[in-house]
Coordinates of C-alpha atoms and ligand atoms in Angstrom, one line a residue:
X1 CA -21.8 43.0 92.3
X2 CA -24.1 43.3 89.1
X3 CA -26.6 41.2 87.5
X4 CA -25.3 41.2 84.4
X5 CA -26.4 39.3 81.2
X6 CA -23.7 39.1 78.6
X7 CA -25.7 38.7 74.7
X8 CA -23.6 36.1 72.3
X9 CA -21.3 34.1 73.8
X10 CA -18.7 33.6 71.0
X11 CA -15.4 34.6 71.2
X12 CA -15.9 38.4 72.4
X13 CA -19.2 37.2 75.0
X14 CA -18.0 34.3 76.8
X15 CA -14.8 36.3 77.4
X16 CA -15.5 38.9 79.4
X17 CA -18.2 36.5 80.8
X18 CA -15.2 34.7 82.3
X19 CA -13.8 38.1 83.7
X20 CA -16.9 39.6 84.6
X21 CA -18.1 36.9 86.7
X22 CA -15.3 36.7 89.2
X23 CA -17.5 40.0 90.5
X24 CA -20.8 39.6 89.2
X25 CA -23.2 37.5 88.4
X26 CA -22.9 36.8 85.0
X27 CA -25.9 35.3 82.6
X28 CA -24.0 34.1 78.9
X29 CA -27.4 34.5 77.0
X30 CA -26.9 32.6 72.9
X31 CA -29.7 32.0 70.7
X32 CA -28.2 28.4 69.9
X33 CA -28.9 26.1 72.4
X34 CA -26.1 24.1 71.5
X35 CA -23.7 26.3 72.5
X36 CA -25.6 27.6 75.9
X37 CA -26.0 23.2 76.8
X38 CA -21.8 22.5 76.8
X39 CA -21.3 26.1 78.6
X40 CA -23.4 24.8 81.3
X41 CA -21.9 21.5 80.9
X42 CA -18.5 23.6 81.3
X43 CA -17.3 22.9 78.0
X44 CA -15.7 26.0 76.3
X45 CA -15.3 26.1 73.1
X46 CA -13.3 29.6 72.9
X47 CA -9.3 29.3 73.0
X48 CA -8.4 31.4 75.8
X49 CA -11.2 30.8 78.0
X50 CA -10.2 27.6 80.0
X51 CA -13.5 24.8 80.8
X52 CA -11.8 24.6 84.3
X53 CA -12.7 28.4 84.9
X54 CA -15.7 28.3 83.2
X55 CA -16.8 24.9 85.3
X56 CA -15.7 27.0 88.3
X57 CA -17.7 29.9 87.7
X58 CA -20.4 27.4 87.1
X59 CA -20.2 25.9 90.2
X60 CA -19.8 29.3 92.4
X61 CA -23.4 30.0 90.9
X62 CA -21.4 33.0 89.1
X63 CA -22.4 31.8 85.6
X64 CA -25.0 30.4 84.0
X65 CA -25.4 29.8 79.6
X66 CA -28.9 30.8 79.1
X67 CA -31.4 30.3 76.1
X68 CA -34.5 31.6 77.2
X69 CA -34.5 35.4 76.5
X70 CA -37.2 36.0 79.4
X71 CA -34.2 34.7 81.8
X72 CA -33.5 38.4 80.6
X73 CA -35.6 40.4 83.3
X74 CA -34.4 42.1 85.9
X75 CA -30.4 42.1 84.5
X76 CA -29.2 45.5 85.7
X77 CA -26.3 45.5 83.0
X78 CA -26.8 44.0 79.6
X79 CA -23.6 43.6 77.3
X80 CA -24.4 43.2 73.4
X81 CA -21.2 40.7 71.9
X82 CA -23.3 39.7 68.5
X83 CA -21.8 39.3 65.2
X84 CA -22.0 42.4 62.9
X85 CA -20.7 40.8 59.8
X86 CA -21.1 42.4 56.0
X87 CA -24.1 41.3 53.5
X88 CA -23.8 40.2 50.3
X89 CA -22.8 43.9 48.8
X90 CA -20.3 44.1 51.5
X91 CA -22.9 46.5 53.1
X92 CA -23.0 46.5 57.5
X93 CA -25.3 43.4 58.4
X94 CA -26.9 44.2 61.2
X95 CA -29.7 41.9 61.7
X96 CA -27.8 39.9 64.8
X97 CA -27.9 43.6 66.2
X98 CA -31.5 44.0 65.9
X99 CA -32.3 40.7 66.8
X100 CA -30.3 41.5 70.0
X101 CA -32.3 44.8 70.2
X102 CA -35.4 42.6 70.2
X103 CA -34.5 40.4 72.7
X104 CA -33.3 43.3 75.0
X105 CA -36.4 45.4 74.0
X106 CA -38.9 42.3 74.8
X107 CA -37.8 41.0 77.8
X108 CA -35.9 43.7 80.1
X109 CA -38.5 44.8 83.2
X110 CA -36.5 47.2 84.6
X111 CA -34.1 50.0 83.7
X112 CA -30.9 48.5 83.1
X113 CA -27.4 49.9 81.0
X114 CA -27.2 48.6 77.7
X115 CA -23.5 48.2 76.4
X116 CA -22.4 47.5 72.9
X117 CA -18.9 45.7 72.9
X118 CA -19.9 44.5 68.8
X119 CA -17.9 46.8 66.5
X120 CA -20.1 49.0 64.2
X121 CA -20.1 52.2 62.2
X122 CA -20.2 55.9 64.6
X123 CA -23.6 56.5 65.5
X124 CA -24.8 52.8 66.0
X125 CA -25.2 52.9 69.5
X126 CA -27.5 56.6 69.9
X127 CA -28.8 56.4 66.3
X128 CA -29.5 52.2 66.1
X129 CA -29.5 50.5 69.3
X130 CA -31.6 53.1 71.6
X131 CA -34.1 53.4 69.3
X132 CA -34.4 49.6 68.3
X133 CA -34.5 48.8 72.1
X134 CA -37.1 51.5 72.4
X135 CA -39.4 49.8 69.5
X136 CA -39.7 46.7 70.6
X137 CA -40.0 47.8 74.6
X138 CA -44.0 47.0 75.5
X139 CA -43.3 49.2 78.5
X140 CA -41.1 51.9 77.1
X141 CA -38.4 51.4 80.3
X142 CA -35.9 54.2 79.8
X143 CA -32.7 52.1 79.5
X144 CA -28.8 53.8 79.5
X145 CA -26.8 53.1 76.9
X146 CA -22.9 53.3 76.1
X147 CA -20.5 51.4 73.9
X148 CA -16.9 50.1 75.3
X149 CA -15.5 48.6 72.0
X150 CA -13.7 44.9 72.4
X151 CA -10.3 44.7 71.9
X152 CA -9.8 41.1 72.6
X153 CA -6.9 39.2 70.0
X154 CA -8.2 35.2 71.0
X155 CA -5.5 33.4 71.7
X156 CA -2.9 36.1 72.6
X157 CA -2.1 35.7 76.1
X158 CA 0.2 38.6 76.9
X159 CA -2.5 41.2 76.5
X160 CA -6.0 40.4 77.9
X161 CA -9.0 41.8 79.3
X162 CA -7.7 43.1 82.0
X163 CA -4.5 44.5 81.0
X164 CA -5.6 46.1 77.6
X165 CA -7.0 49.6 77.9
X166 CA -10.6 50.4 77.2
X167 CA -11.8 52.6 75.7
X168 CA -15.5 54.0 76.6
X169 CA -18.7 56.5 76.6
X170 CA -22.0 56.9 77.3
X171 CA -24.7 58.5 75.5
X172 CA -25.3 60.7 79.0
X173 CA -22.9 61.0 82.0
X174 CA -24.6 58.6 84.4
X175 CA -24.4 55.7 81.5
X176 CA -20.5 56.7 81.5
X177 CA -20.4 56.1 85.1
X178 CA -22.0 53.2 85.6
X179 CA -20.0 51.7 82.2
X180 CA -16.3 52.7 83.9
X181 CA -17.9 51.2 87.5
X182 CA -18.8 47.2 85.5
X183 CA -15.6 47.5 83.7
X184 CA -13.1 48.3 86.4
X185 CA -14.0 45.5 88.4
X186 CA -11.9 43.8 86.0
X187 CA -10.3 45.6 83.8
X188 CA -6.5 47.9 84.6
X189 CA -7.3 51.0 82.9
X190 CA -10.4 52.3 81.3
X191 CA -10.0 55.4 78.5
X192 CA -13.1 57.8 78.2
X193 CA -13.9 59.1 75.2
X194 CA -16.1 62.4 74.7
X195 CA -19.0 60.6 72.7
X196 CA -20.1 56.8 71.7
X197 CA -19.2 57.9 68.3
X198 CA -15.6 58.6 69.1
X199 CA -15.1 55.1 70.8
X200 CA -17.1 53.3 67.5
X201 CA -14.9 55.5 65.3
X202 CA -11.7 54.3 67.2
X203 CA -12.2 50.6 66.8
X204 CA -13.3 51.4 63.4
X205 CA -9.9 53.1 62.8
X206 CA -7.4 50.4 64.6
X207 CA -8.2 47.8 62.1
X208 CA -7.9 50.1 59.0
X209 CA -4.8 50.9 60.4
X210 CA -3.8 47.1 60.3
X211 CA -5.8 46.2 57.1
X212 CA -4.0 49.1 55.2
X213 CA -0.4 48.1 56.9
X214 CA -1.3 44.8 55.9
X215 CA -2.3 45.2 52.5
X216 CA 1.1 47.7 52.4
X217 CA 3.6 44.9 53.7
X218 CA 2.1 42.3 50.9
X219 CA 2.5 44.8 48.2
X220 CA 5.6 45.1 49.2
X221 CA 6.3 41.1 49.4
X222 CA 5.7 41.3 45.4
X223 CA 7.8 44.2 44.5
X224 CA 10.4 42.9 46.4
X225 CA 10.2 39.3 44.9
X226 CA 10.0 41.1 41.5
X227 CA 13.2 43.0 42.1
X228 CA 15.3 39.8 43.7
X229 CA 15.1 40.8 47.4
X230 CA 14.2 38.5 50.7
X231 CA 11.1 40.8 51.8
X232 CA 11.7 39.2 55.4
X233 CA 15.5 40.5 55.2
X234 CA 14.6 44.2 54.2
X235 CA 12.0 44.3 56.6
X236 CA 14.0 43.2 59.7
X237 CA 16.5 45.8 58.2
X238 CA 13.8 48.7 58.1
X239 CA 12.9 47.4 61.4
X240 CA 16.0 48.5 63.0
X241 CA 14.7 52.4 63.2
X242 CA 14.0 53.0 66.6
X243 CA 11.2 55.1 65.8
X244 CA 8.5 56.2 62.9
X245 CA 8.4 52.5 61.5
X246 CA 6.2 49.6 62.2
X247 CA 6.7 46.2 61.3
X248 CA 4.0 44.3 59.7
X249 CA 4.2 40.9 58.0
X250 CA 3.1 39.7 54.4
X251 CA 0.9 36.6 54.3
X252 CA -1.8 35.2 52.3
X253 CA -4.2 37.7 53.0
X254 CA -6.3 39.0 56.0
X255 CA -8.9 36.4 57.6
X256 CA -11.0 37.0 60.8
X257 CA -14.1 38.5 61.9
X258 CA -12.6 42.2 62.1
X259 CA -9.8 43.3 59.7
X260 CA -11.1 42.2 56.6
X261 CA -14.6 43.3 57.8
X262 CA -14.6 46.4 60.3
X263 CA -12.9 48.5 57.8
X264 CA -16.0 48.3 55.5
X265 CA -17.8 49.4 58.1
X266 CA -15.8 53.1 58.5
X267 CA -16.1 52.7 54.4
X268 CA -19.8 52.2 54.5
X269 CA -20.2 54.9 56.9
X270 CA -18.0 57.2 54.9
X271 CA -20.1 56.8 51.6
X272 CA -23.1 57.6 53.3
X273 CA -21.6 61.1 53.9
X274 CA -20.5 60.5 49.9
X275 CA -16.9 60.3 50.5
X276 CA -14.9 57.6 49.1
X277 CA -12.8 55.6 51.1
X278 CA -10.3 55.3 48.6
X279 CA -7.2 53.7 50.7
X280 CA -9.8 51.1 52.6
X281 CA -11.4 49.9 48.9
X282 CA -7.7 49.5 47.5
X283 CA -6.3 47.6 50.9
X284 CA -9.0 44.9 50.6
X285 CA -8.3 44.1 47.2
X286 CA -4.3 43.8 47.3
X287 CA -5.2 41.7 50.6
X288 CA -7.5 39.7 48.5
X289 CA -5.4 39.4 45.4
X290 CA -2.6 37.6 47.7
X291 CA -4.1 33.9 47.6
X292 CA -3.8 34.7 43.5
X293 CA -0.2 35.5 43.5
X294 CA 0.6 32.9 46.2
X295 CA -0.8 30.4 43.5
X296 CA 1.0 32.1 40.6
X297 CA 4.3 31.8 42.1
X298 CA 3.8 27.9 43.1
X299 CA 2.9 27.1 40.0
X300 CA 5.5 29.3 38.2
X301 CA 7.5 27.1 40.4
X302 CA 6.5 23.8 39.7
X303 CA 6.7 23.5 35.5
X304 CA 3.7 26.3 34.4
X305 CA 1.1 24.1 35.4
X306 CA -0.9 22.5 38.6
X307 CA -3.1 20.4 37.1
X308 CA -3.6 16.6 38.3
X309 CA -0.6 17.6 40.8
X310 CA -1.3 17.0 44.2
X311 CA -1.1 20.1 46.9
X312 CA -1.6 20.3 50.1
X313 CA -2.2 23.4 52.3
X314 CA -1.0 23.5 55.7
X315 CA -2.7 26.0 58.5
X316 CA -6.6 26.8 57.6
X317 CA -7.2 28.8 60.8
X318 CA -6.9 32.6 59.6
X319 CA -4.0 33.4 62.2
X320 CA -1.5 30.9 64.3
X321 CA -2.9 29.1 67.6
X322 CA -6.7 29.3 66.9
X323 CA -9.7 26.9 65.0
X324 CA -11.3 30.2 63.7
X325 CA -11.7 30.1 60.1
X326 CA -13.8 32.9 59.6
X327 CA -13.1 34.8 56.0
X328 CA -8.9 32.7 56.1
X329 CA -7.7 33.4 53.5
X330 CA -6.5 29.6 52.9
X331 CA -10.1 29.1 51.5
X332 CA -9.3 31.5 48.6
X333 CA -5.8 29.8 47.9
X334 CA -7.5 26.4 47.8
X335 CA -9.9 27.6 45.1
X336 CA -7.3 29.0 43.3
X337 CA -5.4 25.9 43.2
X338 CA -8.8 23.9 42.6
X339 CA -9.4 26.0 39.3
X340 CA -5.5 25.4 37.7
X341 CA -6.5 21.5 38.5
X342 CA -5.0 20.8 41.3
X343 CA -6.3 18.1 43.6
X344 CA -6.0 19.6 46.9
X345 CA -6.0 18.7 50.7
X346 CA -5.8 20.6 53.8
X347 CA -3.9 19.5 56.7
X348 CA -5.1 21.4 59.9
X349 CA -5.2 19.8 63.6
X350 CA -6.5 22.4 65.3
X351 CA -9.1 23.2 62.8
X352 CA -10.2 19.6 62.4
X353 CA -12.8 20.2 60.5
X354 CA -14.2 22.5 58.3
X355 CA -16.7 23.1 55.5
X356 CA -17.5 19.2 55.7
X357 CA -14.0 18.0 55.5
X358 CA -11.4 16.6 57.5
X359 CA -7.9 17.7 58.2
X360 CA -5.8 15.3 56.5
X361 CA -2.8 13.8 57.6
X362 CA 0.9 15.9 57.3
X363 CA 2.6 15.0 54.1
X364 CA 1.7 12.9 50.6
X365 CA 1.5 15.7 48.2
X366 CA 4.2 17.2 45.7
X367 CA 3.5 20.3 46.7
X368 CA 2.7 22.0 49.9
X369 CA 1.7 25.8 50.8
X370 CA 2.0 26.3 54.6
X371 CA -0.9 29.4 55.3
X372 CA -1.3 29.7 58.8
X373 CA 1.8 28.6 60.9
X374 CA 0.5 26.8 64.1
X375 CA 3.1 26.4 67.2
X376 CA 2.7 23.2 67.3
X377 CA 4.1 22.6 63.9
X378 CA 7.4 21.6 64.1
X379 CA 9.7 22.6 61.1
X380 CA 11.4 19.5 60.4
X381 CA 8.0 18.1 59.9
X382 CA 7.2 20.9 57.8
X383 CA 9.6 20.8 55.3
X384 CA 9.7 17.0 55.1
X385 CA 5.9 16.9 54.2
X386 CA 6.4 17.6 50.4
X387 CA 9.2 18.0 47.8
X388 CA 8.5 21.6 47.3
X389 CA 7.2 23.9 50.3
X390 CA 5.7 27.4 49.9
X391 CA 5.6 29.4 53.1
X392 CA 3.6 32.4 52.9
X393 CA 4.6 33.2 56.7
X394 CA 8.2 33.8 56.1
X395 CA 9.2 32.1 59.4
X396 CA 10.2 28.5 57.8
X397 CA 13.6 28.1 56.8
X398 CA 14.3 25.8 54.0
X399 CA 10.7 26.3 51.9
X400 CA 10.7 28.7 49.4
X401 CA 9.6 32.2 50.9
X402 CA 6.6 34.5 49.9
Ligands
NAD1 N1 -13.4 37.8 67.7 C1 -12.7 38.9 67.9 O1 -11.5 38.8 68.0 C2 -13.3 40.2 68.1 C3 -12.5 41.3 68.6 C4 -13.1 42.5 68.8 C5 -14.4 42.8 68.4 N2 -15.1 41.7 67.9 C6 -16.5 42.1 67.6 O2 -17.4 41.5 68.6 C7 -18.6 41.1 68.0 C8 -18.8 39.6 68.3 O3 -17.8 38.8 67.7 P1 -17.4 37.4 68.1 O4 -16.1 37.1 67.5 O5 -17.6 37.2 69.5 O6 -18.6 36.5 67.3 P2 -18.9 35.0 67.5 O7 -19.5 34.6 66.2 O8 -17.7 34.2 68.0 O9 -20.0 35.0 68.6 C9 -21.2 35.5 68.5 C10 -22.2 34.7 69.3 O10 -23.5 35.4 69.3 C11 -24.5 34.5 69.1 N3 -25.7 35.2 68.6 C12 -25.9 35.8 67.4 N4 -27.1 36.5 67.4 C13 -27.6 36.4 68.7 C14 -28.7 36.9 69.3 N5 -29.6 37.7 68.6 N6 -28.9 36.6 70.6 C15 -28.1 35.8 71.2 N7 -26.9 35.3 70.7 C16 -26.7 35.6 69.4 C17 -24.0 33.4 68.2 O11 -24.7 32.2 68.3 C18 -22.5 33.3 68.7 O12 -22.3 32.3 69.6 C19 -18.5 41.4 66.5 O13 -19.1 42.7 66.3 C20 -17.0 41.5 66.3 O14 -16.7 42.3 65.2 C21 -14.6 40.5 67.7

């Protein structure tokens, strides 16, 4: 059993908090006290991490949400789960990082491992975290470091913490060690990897793989509309190859904290060796030209024109099941359907709210565009909500298909 003191407690921190502290004892340190006052009030406010089990852990003494970065001394492992979004040039942001760095650097006493679980470009963890550790460290404590990339799909229940391999390394052997040792006490199988790099470059590379796919499939959506074929039948067709095909889906686009980010990471990281990243750069923008042509084809749809029509989109949450709305693409739909005049509402219960509005009631528009399919929709209610139904998830029968 480890002291352990987990850094962000969003949807990758409070996570493996809830794993981790069925062995160790488990500090959730967030820099908004909000947050850190309903954890230890044993409110979660992550799908897939229950308040019961958080209120248990609570009361077994093996958690505790914590504000005060001092509360840091003396943690023997310390886990780094901080945002590492992209600025305004679409550059790596990584001032959560350092701020983490800071805290870490400030506070720890005593030698202790230093993990990064927050995705970032190969190198981050020898060539960024050890030394910003080191510069704020009064004491200059020698400190191990390692990375074990998160994996974690919030709300997916079928593969979780501690049945999805991990990948992992250390920047010496004992700092491998010690990482496998934390991370088998609750996780099935744990991957080494020869170098930090590797495992940053590997995280890097599964999203890009699903970005590209992504931006492949919706491609596809629109040559296939354009040539007078169901996408959805060709693709359950293609998808009866039993090997050396992979089925994605179209949509509206990519939302999330990692697909239509992480990849501009591996891009950024690329140019600074000056190579392009030719198939990354071209992804993101077919992915972000999809709320465009979803608009085009409701409003070829519906006369020529939106304007003064009433639309409402149904599903703001980037992805089924969830209240994240980081970077969903159902923000870009609803400005392009703002700027052809269209007076728009949003209808999303388990988003609620979101950018000061409220989820409106189901129904009262002409025209609907269902983004994100939630499973508590059901699809009579769906298609009774408006005259004319746009589903950009393929999976309603009856609306008109992407
Ligand atoms: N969400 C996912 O599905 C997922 C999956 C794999 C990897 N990741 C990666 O994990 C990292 C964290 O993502 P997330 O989704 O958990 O983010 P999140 O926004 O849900 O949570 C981050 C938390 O960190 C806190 N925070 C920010 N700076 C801090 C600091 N200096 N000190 C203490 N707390 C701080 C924030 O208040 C927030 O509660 C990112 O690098 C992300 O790319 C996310």
């Amino acid at each position: 059993m480890a002291k352990v003191t987990i850094i962000g407690q969003g949807y990758v921190g409070l996570t493996i908090a809830s794993f981790a502290a069925n062995h160790h004892t488990v500090s959730g340190f967030d820099n908004r006290a909000d947050i850190v006052e309903n954890l230890n009030a044993g409110k979660s406010h992550i799908e897939g991490v229950a308040s019961s089990l958080l209120a248990q852990h609570i009361q077994n003494k093996s958690y505790v949400a914590i504000c005060d970065p001092s509360s840091l001394a003396g943690a023997e492992i310390v886990v780094i789960a901080v945002p590492t979004p992209l600025d305004e040039d679409r550059k790596p942001d990584l001032s959560y990082l350092e701020s983490a760095c800071r805290v870490i650097g400030e506070n720890l006493t005593t030698p202790a491992l230093i993990i990064n679980e927050s995705t970032s470009f190969p190198g981050t963890v020898r060539d960024y975290i050890k030394p910003t550790v080191e510069k704020f460290s009064k004491n200059k404590i020698e400190h191990l470091y390692s990375v074990s990339p998160e994996r974690v799909d919030p709300g997916r229940e079928d593969w979780n913490q501690k049945n999805t391999p991990r990948l992992y390394a250390g920047l010496t052997t004992e700092a491998s060690d010690k990482t496998r040792d934390f991370y088998s006490t609750f996780c099935d199988q744990l991957v080494e990897v020869s170098s930090p790099e590797v495992a940053e470059a590997a995280k890097l590379f599964e999203n890009t793989f699903r970005q590209v796919n992504i931006a492949l499939v919706n491609e596809f959506a629109v040559i296939s509309n354009s040539l007078g074929i169901s996408v959805n039948e060709t693709l359950q067709a293609a998808n009866t190859k039993p090997y050396g095909f992979m089925k994605f889906t179209p949509s509206a686009g990519v939302g999330g904290h990692c697909i239509p980010v992480d990849p501009s990471y591996l891009s950024y990281a690329a140019n600074q060796k000056g190579i392009s990243a030719s198939f990354i750069d071209l992804a993101n923008q077919v992915n972000l030209d999809m709320p465009k042509y979803v608009v085009n084809r409701v409003e070829a749809d519906n006369g020529g024109s939106l304007k003064g029509k009433a639309v409402q989109v149904i599903g703001v949450a980037y992805k089924p099941n969830v209240a994240d709305v980081r970077e969903t693409p159902a923000q870009l739909v609803i400005e392009e359907l703002k700027s052809r005049g269209a007076t728009v509402s949003w209808h999303d219960p388990i988003v609620v709210k979101w950018s000061g509005e409220s989820s409106q009631p189901l129904g009262g528009s002409q025209i609907a565009v269902l983004v994100t399919r939630h499973s508590i929709f059901q699809a009579a209610e769906l298609l009774a909500s408006a005259p004319y139904i746009f589903d950009t998830t393929g999976t309603l029968e009856g609306a008109v298909k992407l």
